[in-house]
XYZ file of C-alpha atoms in Angstrom:
667
model
C 45.740 -5.550 12.051
C 47.530 -2.993 9.985
C 47.084 0.627 10.577
C 46.886 3.175 7.696
C 50.437 4.120 8.601
C 51.693 0.450 8.353
C 50.046 -0.061 5.086
C 51.593 3.057 3.788
C 55.201 1.939 5.002
C 54.729 -1.518 3.610
C 53.614 -0.198 0.373
C 56.429 2.379 -0.051
C 59.238 -0.298 0.934
C 57.817 -2.665 -1.820
C 57.405 -0.064 -4.460
C 60.274 2.401 -4.454
C 60.379 2.274 -8.134
C 56.655 2.735 -8.619
C 55.334 6.328 -9.532
C 53.848 8.385 -6.755
C 50.475 8.057 -8.367
C 50.258 4.405 -7.835
C 51.247 4.658 -4.340
C 48.777 7.194 -3.443
C 46.002 4.954 -5.070
C 47.220 2.040 -2.770
C 47.006 4.411 0.346
C 43.525 5.765 -0.588
C 42.404 2.222 -0.994
C 43.368 1.364 2.553
C 41.908 4.463 4.076
C 38.460 4.658 2.077
C 35.897 2.010 3.192
C 34.486 -0.178 0.529
C 30.752 -0.059 -0.271
C 29.268 -3.249 1.415
C 27.002 -5.592 -0.350
C 24.377 -4.490 2.166
C 24.897 -0.992 1.329
C 24.371 -1.769 -2.371
C 21.145 -3.678 -1.400
C 19.760 -0.737 0.431
C 20.415 1.508 -2.709
C 18.892 -1.213 -5.090
C 15.935 -1.636 -2.946
C 14.530 1.520 -1.258
C 12.279 1.242 1.561
C 8.732 1.732 0.364
C 6.470 0.084 2.876
C 6.054 -1.153 6.570
C 5.846 -4.464 8.378
C 3.915 -4.595 11.568
C 4.541 -7.571 14.217
C 1.903 -7.940 16.700
C -0.248 -10.434 18.645
C -4.088 -10.470 18.108
C -6.410 -9.108 20.477
C -9.693 -10.814 19.248
C -10.896 -14.203 18.112
C -10.424 -17.461 19.971
C -8.495 -16.575 23.122
C -6.230 -19.544 23.158
C -4.980 -18.419 19.495
C -4.461 -14.752 20.260
C -0.987 -14.839 21.861
C 0.804 -15.764 18.524
C 2.879 -13.864 16.075
C 1.310 -12.186 13.253
C 2.415 -9.817 10.477
C 0.763 -6.995 8.586
C 1.897 -4.725 5.756
C 1.246 -1.093 4.812
C 2.241 1.187 1.991
C 1.513 4.268 4.046
C 1.865 3.362 7.626
C -1.891 4.036 8.164
C -3.857 1.393 6.155
C -2.832 -1.848 7.279
C -3.470 -5.414 6.010
C -2.921 -8.730 7.726
C -0.843 -11.268 6.144
C -1.996 -15.041 6.199
C -5.604 -13.947 6.654
C -4.590 -12.713 10.203
C -3.466 -16.292 11.109
C -0.098 -16.835 12.861
C 3.064 -16.914 10.622
C 4.677 -19.088 13.501
C 2.848 -21.162 16.038
C 3.816 -19.879 19.522
C 4.179 -23.604 20.546
C 7.241 -23.806 18.134
C 9.034 -20.713 19.672
C 8.112 -20.247 23.188
C 8.424 -22.233 26.486
C 5.128 -21.328 27.759
C 3.030 -21.860 24.653
C 2.371 -18.193 23.773
C 4.155 -14.942 22.868
C 3.316 -11.361 23.342
C 4.682 -8.024 22.580
C 6.844 -8.981 19.679
C 9.416 -6.494 18.510
C 11.115 -6.432 15.202
C 14.516 -4.862 14.016
C 16.357 -4.710 10.922
C 20.120 -5.178 11.257
C 22.544 -2.518 10.982
C 24.232 -4.221 7.821
C 20.801 -4.927 6.320
C 21.506 -8.618 6.063
C 19.210 -10.107 8.954
C 16.103 -9.245 10.992
C 15.752 -9.798 14.758
C 12.770 -10.526 16.825
C 12.092 -10.724 20.549
C 8.884 -11.392 22.476
C 7.552 -11.912 25.849
C 7.378 -15.618 26.478
C 3.985 -15.735 28.283
C 0.731 -17.466 27.629
C -1.829 -15.586 29.892
C -5.043 -17.120 28.119
C -3.698 -20.473 29.578
C -1.462 -19.731 32.459
C -2.907 -16.419 33.842
C -0.772 -13.592 34.864
C 1.085 -15.083 37.630
C 4.587 -15.097 36.148
C 6.692 -15.631 33.035
C 10.387 -16.728 33.237
C 11.691 -15.010 30.044
C 11.810 -14.031 26.483
C 12.026 -15.804 22.974
C 14.536 -14.415 20.474
C 14.321 -15.072 16.799
C 16.579 -14.148 13.644
C 16.018 -14.345 10.089
C 17.606 -13.511 6.774
C 14.494 -12.986 4.744
C 11.404 -12.395 7.067
C 10.196 -15.837 6.167
C 12.295 -18.384 7.913
C 13.224 -17.724 11.569
C 15.432 -19.601 13.945
C 14.574 -19.243 17.596
C 15.868 -19.725 21.124
C 14.385 -19.377 24.607
C 15.847 -17.236 27.239
C 14.715 -18.314 30.754
C 16.224 -15.921 33.203
C 15.468 -18.005 36.317
C 17.219 -20.939 34.835
C 20.174 -19.232 33.268
C 20.859 -16.890 36.060
C 19.352 -18.542 39.073
C 21.670 -16.246 41.575
C 20.121 -13.046 40.740
C 17.018 -13.827 38.611
C 15.713 -16.854 40.270
C 13.123 -14.900 42.023
C 12.066 -13.159 38.889
C 8.038 -12.855 38.310
C 7.721 -11.017 35.049
C 10.156 -10.432 32.094
C 8.048 -8.345 29.781
C 8.209 -6.582 26.371
C 11.660 -7.130 25.257
C 13.084 -4.985 22.539
C 16.464 -4.779 20.682
C 18.569 -1.763 19.578
C 22.084 -1.538 17.982
C 24.670 0.108 20.120
C 26.817 2.120 17.853
C 29.445 2.458 20.407
C 29.753 -1.202 21.346
C 28.737 -2.400 17.854
C 26.506 -4.927 19.495
C 22.882 -5.353 19.699
C 21.412 -4.636 23.097
C 18.257 -6.595 24.347
C 16.322 -4.714 26.980
C 13.147 -5.672 28.902
C 11.039 -4.917 31.964
C 11.724 -6.955 35.112
C 9.692 -7.499 38.258
C 10.639 -9.630 41.103
C 8.380 -11.695 43.498
C 7.691 -9.589 46.734
C 8.664 -6.459 44.868
C 6.152 -4.128 43.105
C 8.975 -2.053 41.309
C 9.097 -2.410 37.474
C 12.464 -1.778 36.030
C 14.516 -2.071 32.922
C 17.246 -4.620 32.434
C 19.420 -5.194 29.575
C 22.159 -7.435 28.281
C 24.033 -7.809 24.729
C 22.991 -10.472 22.331
C 25.597 -12.858 21.344
C 26.656 -12.902 17.702
C 24.248 -15.645 16.769
C 21.304 -13.769 18.644
C 20.554 -17.078 20.387
C 21.179 -15.699 23.869
C 23.018 -13.214 26.155
C 26.771 -12.442 26.282
C 26.492 -11.935 30.236
C 23.834 -11.600 32.810
C 21.315 -8.844 32.332
C 22.133 -5.690 34.380
C 19.779 -2.832 35.550
C 19.510 -0.474 32.729
C 16.975 2.256 33.981
C 14.886 2.567 37.124
C 12.145 5.148 36.597
C 11.115 6.921 39.790
C 7.391 5.234 39.777
C 8.248 2.213 37.788
C 7.774 1.625 34.122
C 6.902 -1.066 31.369
C 6.937 -1.252 27.678
C 10.204 0.604 26.783
C 11.025 1.542 23.192
C 14.302 3.160 22.306
C 14.912 5.666 19.408
C 18.400 7.039 18.502
C 18.141 10.478 16.981
C 20.757 13.239 16.841
C 23.278 11.592 19.278
C 20.381 10.888 22.037
C 18.915 7.930 22.954
C 15.115 8.456 23.674
C 13.378 5.723 25.855
C 9.651 5.807 25.550
C 7.807 3.891 28.019
C 4.386 3.555 30.012
C 5.034 5.485 33.206
C 2.879 6.725 35.946
C 2.722 9.396 38.765
C 2.110 8.568 42.448
C 0.910 10.473 45.519
C 3.064 10.797 48.645
C 1.344 7.319 49.828
C 2.474 5.698 46.894
C -1.026 5.348 45.101
C -0.965 6.032 41.403
C -3.226 8.538 40.072
C -1.991 9.075 36.390
C -0.434 7.010 33.745
C 0.622 7.275 30.240
C 3.496 7.379 27.695
C 6.530 9.103 29.148
C 10.143 9.484 28.101
C 13.754 9.534 29.476
C 16.814 10.392 27.461
C 20.565 9.723 27.657
C 23.623 10.107 25.507
C 24.704 6.476 26.495
C 22.620 3.373 26.590
C 24.319 2.765 29.846
C 22.852 6.016 31.230
C 22.542 8.070 33.187
C 19.039 8.603 32.085
C 16.987 11.829 32.650
C 13.194 11.499 33.107
C 11.212 14.621 32.000
C 7.878 13.280 33.846
C 5.795 14.623 30.857
C 2.908 12.818 29.185
C 2.992 12.513 25.592
C -0.064 10.511 24.690
C -3.317 12.056 24.153
C -5.105 10.094 26.805
C -2.961 10.733 30.043
C -5.465 13.270 31.399
C -8.637 10.801 30.743
C -9.710 7.496 31.942
C -8.453 5.881 28.755
C -5.447 3.717 29.545
C -2.705 2.905 26.923
C 0.356 0.842 26.779
C 2.845 -0.816 24.215
C 4.088 2.478 22.861
C 6.257 2.031 19.666
C 7.831 4.576 17.444
C 9.094 4.265 13.871
C 10.117 6.764 11.279
C 8.234 7.299 8.150
C 10.124 6.521 4.919
C 10.023 9.627 3.004
C 9.901 12.474 5.358
C 11.107 13.388 8.874
C 7.994 12.397 10.860
C 7.910 9.571 13.436
C 4.700 7.704 14.500
C 4.135 6.918 18.144
C 1.713 4.248 18.091
C 0.054 2.723 21.342
C -2.365 -0.032 22.313
C -5.583 1.291 23.935
C -5.999 -2.235 25.382
C -9.207 -1.699 27.350
C -10.969 -0.172 24.404
C -9.756 -2.499 21.810
C -8.077 0.260 19.516
C -4.966 1.120 18.269
C -3.968 4.785 17.614
C -1.041 6.925 17.016
C 0.359 10.606 17.102
C 3.074 12.204 15.014
C 6.254 14.043 15.921
C 9.314 15.287 13.973
C 11.516 16.153 17.151
C 10.596 13.198 19.447
C 9.490 15.780 22.127
C 6.233 17.534 20.912
C 3.583 15.258 19.409
C 0.279 16.090 17.491
C -2.454 16.522 20.022
C -5.234 14.639 18.164
C -4.679 10.948 17.930
C -5.238 9.150 14.574
C -6.711 5.640 13.999
C -5.358 3.028 11.768
C -7.277 1.315 9.088
C -6.817 -2.342 9.471
C -8.606 -5.607 8.988
C -7.210 -7.168 12.284
C -7.190 -6.257 15.952
C -3.522 -5.937 17.064
C -2.128 -5.953 20.493
C 1.190 -4.447 21.495
C 3.511 -4.670 18.425
C 6.309 -2.968 16.572
C 7.012 -1.823 12.930
C 9.867 -1.802 10.537
C 10.202 -0.406 7.025
C 10.471 -2.709 4.129
C 11.528 -2.886 0.412
C 9.096 -3.950 -2.391
C 11.294 -6.855 -2.817
C 10.652 -7.911 0.834
C 7.057 -7.224 0.503
C 6.797 -9.404 -2.462
C 8.615 -12.201 -0.615
C 6.227 -12.006 2.067
C 3.180 -11.876 -0.227
C 4.498 -15.068 -1.908
C 4.647 -16.929 1.386
C 1.500 -15.652 3.241
C -0.394 -13.335 0.859
C -2.269 -10.188 1.925
C 0.368 -7.529 0.784
C -1.391 -4.371 -0.491
C -1.109 -4.287 -4.380
C 0.580 -0.842 -4.030
C 3.680 -2.569 -2.587
C 3.661 -5.180 -5.379
C 2.947 -3.453 -8.600
C 6.049 -2.181 -10.567
C 6.371 1.487 -10.897
C 9.917 1.664 -12.159
C 10.450 1.000 -15.827
C 12.991 -1.692 -15.029
C 10.932 -3.413 -12.579
C 8.760 -6.374 -12.932
C 6.837 -8.463 -10.362
C 6.940 -12.125 -10.491
C 4.127 -14.370 -8.920
C 2.556 -17.715 -9.211
C -1.059 -18.442 -9.601
C -2.642 -21.160 -7.671
C -6.012 -21.147 -9.161
C -8.999 -18.640 -9.850
C -9.049 -15.754 -9.525
C -5.337 -15.720 -11.210
C -4.598 -12.268 -9.860
C -5.469 -11.742 -6.259
C -3.431 -8.500 -5.396
C -5.355 -6.405 -7.883
C -8.943 -6.166 -8.781
C -8.910 -6.947 -12.701
C -11.577 -7.122 -15.250
C -12.477 -7.127 -18.853
C -9.631 -9.233 -19.922
C -7.838 -9.391 -23.633
C -5.226 -11.962 -24.549
C -2.740 -11.894 -27.261
C -0.017 -14.597 -27.907
C 3.421 -13.844 -29.042
C 5.862 -16.711 -29.646
C 5.972 -18.632 -26.476
C 4.368 -16.029 -24.512
C 0.678 -15.158 -23.698
C 0.196 -11.509 -22.833
C -2.825 -10.584 -20.684
C -4.420 -6.986 -20.817
C -6.674 -6.204 -18.062
C -8.873 -3.422 -16.782
C -8.227 -2.320 -13.282
C -11.028 -1.873 -10.546
C -9.137 0.333 -8.182
C -10.263 -1.262 -4.844
C -12.243 -3.736 -3.167
C -15.686 -3.202 -2.119
C -16.383 -0.395 -4.732
C -20.005 0.824 -5.171
C -19.413 1.817 -8.846
C -16.792 1.573 -11.630
C -13.573 3.322 -10.717
C -11.099 2.527 -13.526
C -8.282 4.832 -14.146
C -5.656 2.634 -15.940
C -4.806 -0.769 -17.493
C -2.486 -3.569 -16.460
C -0.544 -5.891 -18.248
C 0.709 -9.433 -17.541
C 2.740 -12.282 -19.260
C 3.290 -15.783 -18.957
C 4.872 -18.862 -20.648
C 3.105 -21.463 -18.539
C -0.322 -20.191 -17.420
C 0.963 -20.483 -13.872
C 3.872 -18.200 -13.499
C 3.182 -14.733 -14.293
C 5.189 -11.280 -14.720
C 3.359 -8.002 -13.939
C 4.893 -4.958 -15.733
C 4.623 -1.149 -14.849
C 1.287 0.427 -15.798
C 1.416 0.582 -19.556
C -1.461 3.032 -20.170
C -3.702 5.395 -18.206
C -6.839 7.051 -19.176
C -5.126 10.362 -18.438
C -2.928 9.464 -21.537
C -5.836 10.302 -23.694
C -6.226 14.028 -23.330
C -9.786 13.764 -25.101
C -11.201 11.257 -22.796
C -13.114 13.633 -20.547
C -15.105 10.579 -19.079
C -11.942 9.773 -17.178
C -13.164 6.044 -17.476
C -10.709 3.145 -18.462
C -13.106 0.592 -19.633
C -12.636 -2.584 -21.544
C -9.724 -2.669 -24.187
C -7.995 -5.047 -26.754
C -4.452 -5.361 -27.930
C -3.237 -6.866 -31.354
C 0.075 -6.760 -33.002
C 0.610 -5.683 -36.700
C 3.753 -5.139 -38.468
C 5.975 -5.143 -35.239
C 3.711 -2.688 -33.682
C 1.144 -3.393 -30.898
C -2.236 -1.404 -31.020
C -4.282 -1.082 -27.889
C -8.025 -0.258 -28.509
C -9.645 1.357 -25.470
C -13.178 2.287 -24.463
C -13.586 5.251 -22.314
C -17.361 5.268 -21.768
C -19.231 7.977 -23.522
C -15.866 9.744 -24.810
C -15.457 7.102 -27.447
C -12.765 4.394 -28.639
C -9.387 5.323 -28.921
C -6.113 3.627 -30.058
C -2.699 3.760 -28.429
C 0.533 2.125 -29.956
C 3.861 0.630 -28.677
C 6.960 -1.022 -29.905
C 6.714 -3.538 -27.088
C 3.875 -5.649 -25.800
C 4.630 -4.272 -22.329
C 4.504 -0.780 -23.408
C 4.501 1.992 -22.561
C 1.880 2.899 -25.016
C 1.138 6.559 -26.358
C -2.276 7.902 -28.068
C -1.679 7.129 -31.793
C -4.313 9.722 -32.978
C -4.930 12.506 -30.330
C -8.588 11.837 -30.762
C -11.012 8.955 -30.567
C -11.082 6.573 -33.481
C -14.874 5.824 -32.908
C -17.578 7.801 -31.124
C -21.329 7.738 -30.498
C -21.712 9.255 -33.851
C -20.556 5.917 -35.317
C -23.158 3.974 -33.397
C -26.066 4.980 -35.645
C -28.746 2.550 -34.142
C -27.873 3.583 -30.578
C -29.357 6.355 -28.390
C -27.685 5.685 -25.097
C -24.227 7.381 -24.330
C -22.298 4.311 -23.592
C -22.796 2.521 -26.831
C -19.358 3.146 -28.176
C -17.449 0.692 -25.714
C -15.632 -2.911 -25.669
C -13.739 -3.002 -28.833
C -12.443 -6.310 -30.081
C -9.982 -6.608 -32.951
C -9.492 -9.668 -35.064
C -6.831 -10.060 -37.987
C -8.028 -12.640 -40.378
C -5.948 -14.986 -42.476
C -5.815 -12.653 -45.367
C -4.501 -9.974 -43.038
C -7.534 -7.845 -43.084
C -8.128 -6.391 -39.745
C -11.713 -6.009 -38.314
C -13.045 -4.219 -35.194
C -16.241 -5.155 -33.293
C -17.580 -3.008 -30.541
C -20.936 -1.945 -28.857
C -23.408 -2.021 -25.964
C -27.042 -3.248 -26.809
C -26.201 -2.972 -30.552
C -23.084 -4.632 -32.057
C -21.238 -2.772 -34.613
C -18.217 -3.740 -36.777
C -15.994 -2.400 -39.451
C -12.811 -3.064 -41.336
C -9.695 -1.177 -40.262
C -7.183 0.248 -42.833
C -3.498 -1.147 -42.771
C -2.572 1.479 -40.656
C -4.724 0.072 -38.023
C -5.992 3.593 -36.766
C -8.523 4.312 -39.243
C -11.919 2.854 -40.210
C -12.059 1.637 -43.857
C -15.317 1.949 -45.351
C -18.780 2.027 -43.566
C -19.795 0.882 -40.092
C -22.233 -1.821 -40.106
C -24.529 -3.448 -37.501
C -24.506 -7.095 -36.769
C -27.915 -9.016 -36.127
C -29.224 -12.373 -36.695
C -31.961 -14.593 -34.993
C -31.319 -15.282 -31.202
C -28.921 -12.426 -30.922
C -29.703 -11.129 -27.637
C -26.486 -8.683 -27.400
C -25.464 -6.689 -24.335
C -21.749 -6.071 -24.924
C -18.240 -7.538 -24.722
C -17.835 -9.054 -28.494
C -14.979 -11.314 -29.107
C -14.132 -12.865 -32.450
C -11.825 -16.011 -32.882
C -11.477 -18.735 -35.560
C -11.380 -22.474 -35.328
C -11.194 -24.997 -38.106
C -12.227 -22.203 -40.826
C -15.135 -21.268 -38.645
C -15.757 -17.876 -37.144
C -16.915 -17.567 -33.571
C -18.591 -14.577 -32.030
C -18.964 -14.570 -28.397
C -20.661 -11.955 -26.387
C -22.217 -11.024 -23.057
C -25.793 -11.424 -23.070
C -28.711 -10.315 -20.800
C -28.140 -8.739 -17.424
C -26.719 -9.969 -15.106
C -24.458 -11.190 -17.958
C -24.028 -14.654 -19.426
C -21.741 -15.230 -22.335
C -23.225 -16.630 -25.478
C -21.768 -17.463 -28.918
C -22.555 -17.811 -32.314
C -20.803 -19.403 -35.600
C -20.350 -18.483 -39.217
C -18.549 -19.225 -42.280
C -17.577 -15.587 -43.101
C -16.618 -12.952 -40.576
C -19.493 -10.706 -41.581
C -22.023 -13.639 -41.335
C -24.572 -14.808 -41.386
C -24.036 -16.073 -37.870
C -26.171 -18.764 -36.292
C -26.801 -18.673 -32.654
C -25.586 -21.573 -30.640
C -26.555 -21.005 -26.945
C -24.922 -20.119 -23.770
C -21.227 -20.523 -23.370
C -20.622 -19.612 -19.794
C -23.210 -18.780 -16.906
C -23.380 -15.831 -14.688
C -20.028 -15.183 -13.341
C -20.260 -15.546 -9.405
C -21.194 -12.345 -7.826
C -20.408 -10.038 -10.807
C -23.093 -8.570 -12.696
C -20.985 -8.200 -15.743
C -19.054 -10.866 -17.627
C -16.478 -10.239 -20.257
C -14.404 -12.810 -22.057
C -11.242 -13.524 -24.187
C -10.597 -16.778 -26.165
C -7.296 -17.695 -27.146
C -5.253 -20.691 -28.236
C -1.855 -21.114 -26.529
C 0.474 -23.888 -26.846
C -2.121 -26.178 -28.428
C -4.642 -25.633 -25.880
C -7.753 -23.153 -25.856
C -8.445 -21.002 -22.898
C -11.455 -19.117 -21.736
C -10.407 -15.921 -19.923
C -13.184 -14.058 -18.035
C -13.875 -12.032 -14.754
C -16.038 -12.514 -11.794
C -16.193 -11.104 -8.324
C -14.200 -13.811 -6.549
C -11.848 -12.167 -4.298
C -12.540 -12.688 -0.760
C -14.024 -10.373 1.034
C -14.424 -7.186 -1.081
C -14.982 -8.826 -4.592
C -18.056 -7.853 -6.286
C -19.592 -6.324 -9.597
C -17.313 -3.154 -9.243
C -14.324 -5.010 -7.679
C -13.830 -8.003 -10.239
C -11.082 -10.473 -10.730
C -9.857 -12.339 -13.853
C -10.050 -16.167 -14.036
C -8.916 -18.618 -16.739
C -10.612 -22.106 -17.420
C -10.234 -24.475 -20.270
C -12.306 -24.236 -23.447
C -12.805 -27.268 -25.764
C -14.852 -28.083 -28.840
C -17.385 -30.798 -29.793
C -16.457 -32.915 -33.151
C -19.109 -30.748 -35.011
C -17.202 -27.515 -33.995
C -19.739 -26.361 -31.611
C -18.089 -25.357 -28.182
C -18.729 -27.302 -24.912
C -20.013 -25.467 -21.999
C -17.351 -23.563 -20.090
C -17.337 -24.806 -16.426
C -15.986 -22.067 -14.070
C -13.643 -23.605 -11.569
C -11.667 -22.708 -8.461
C -8.648 -24.744 -9.678
C -8.566 -23.168 -12.995
C -6.272 -24.414 -15.706
C -3.938 -26.207 -13.322
C -5.064 -29.593 -13.750
C -3.347 -31.679 -16.392
C -5.799 -32.053 -19.195
C -4.439 -33.924 -22.275
C -3.878 -31.908 -25.513
C -6.676 -31.867 -27.889
């Protein structure tokens, strides 16, 4: 291996006639380290969320001791992946059939992930003993190779009498440039609990050598967790204090420190958790650093109380006094956390589902999120409503209202979302193209139903804002960003001359006829329509009201054309169904034809878009179908086929779980 000096001599001897500048470049190239692909990956994919590896503390007993994942955007609100089912059955990765205490670690080069876990199945075999650990490695967090380390069999001379091998963890030794696996060991006939360690081999399938004693706490310790900060290794663990007769009278989370993983270690004998002076017991301490500040989270398992809580610190010595609770839809036992990028979060979601929308939704202008829809609802990581669709070339663009959360008790909609597809199954989500705050005049703060059309290379987005009126935004691209085109509403309640309620001016729908005349329809309880000028931002002429026999209009008008006939679809009654009428002229007279779509599941409202795309017609609507928090204020967009009878009437739309992924023949 060349040293810097040898490289310089070699270069100089071969390039005597070269200028000094070139020689200097060669020397510098040998001295300055190149940026690795891993470093580039880190820069391209900043860490924006968190992944929690754990085993479950509730549900069927024989299914608890299995590896599970959860994800969070803020490290406080957590969501289980795979509906809180195991991501890998323990029977596939362990000797006993169960795993506990999973610890996950990102590799120093950012190319791999390592996990270790206790190989123990208490639910089936009890607490008698366990022989070792399981080791896992992955390059993508999805596929994991594994190996089993049975200490009693691998090292019978010194570990043949082992009773427990508990809570393994891994840390990168910056001096040795290797990964050190450490764990708690107790031998039969000896009550002492000590930490042993060994370096993992290059494949992370075993140890380089027999484990050695790493740290022996004065009164014994379990559940070690190492953090390296400012040149010091901080070893957190569950420790205890005993009286002169060896009887324990206090326990909780303690810490020892060292400048080397080989020790010596200094115990401070202080208790860091908030429960050490109470009867509440904790274990399974685990620390991780937050992504965007200097705070560390010390979390622990209140195993006797079925809770999981945490405290904060910036120096790893002093912690907040009052414990905080996680919000979660699972009941974790002793686990660990790493930071993840949006790319990794999306990969996890594609495999198991359950990732919070905050980690999926694009926020950078150059970013987008690709996902595959497997049925209805077609979007399951957002609560979406009030669909509008537009076809441009071989692409269908879907514009959606955005119910901000699940289980809402009222409408909370502050922005709109945009998606595209070329096959109705594979979708792309873009950054938020338009917010209610983009309309300074919209004092209501409500981002209600909207509609987008193209005209002369521009894209016009007509939005309703509850009682503030209907506005229009414009963009040069269907994905946006859009800007307010007028600086004021285009229509207000004053234009709704037959209405007396404040939310009459909502639900715009624009139709451009074959003669290029644009029309806008809107309203609640009363249906209004008007021509649009060629500039698409002004009403041309008078506002008119639409009415005909059988017309029981609630809201959500939509106009489309098929075989020379005009079709007006709309929400009727409440809870809402979708009805339709037909006419030979866009202004009517319309003839009522009946119900097109029934009440949409557990949603009081229904709102449709009807569009022809690649020789097929589609009915796009919303329901409340996302489990478990879907409902009238937390809705979800669905798509089903729409077809016509020979006389031009429309067949009743059947709402399905499968959606449009059956292979219907072209009409």
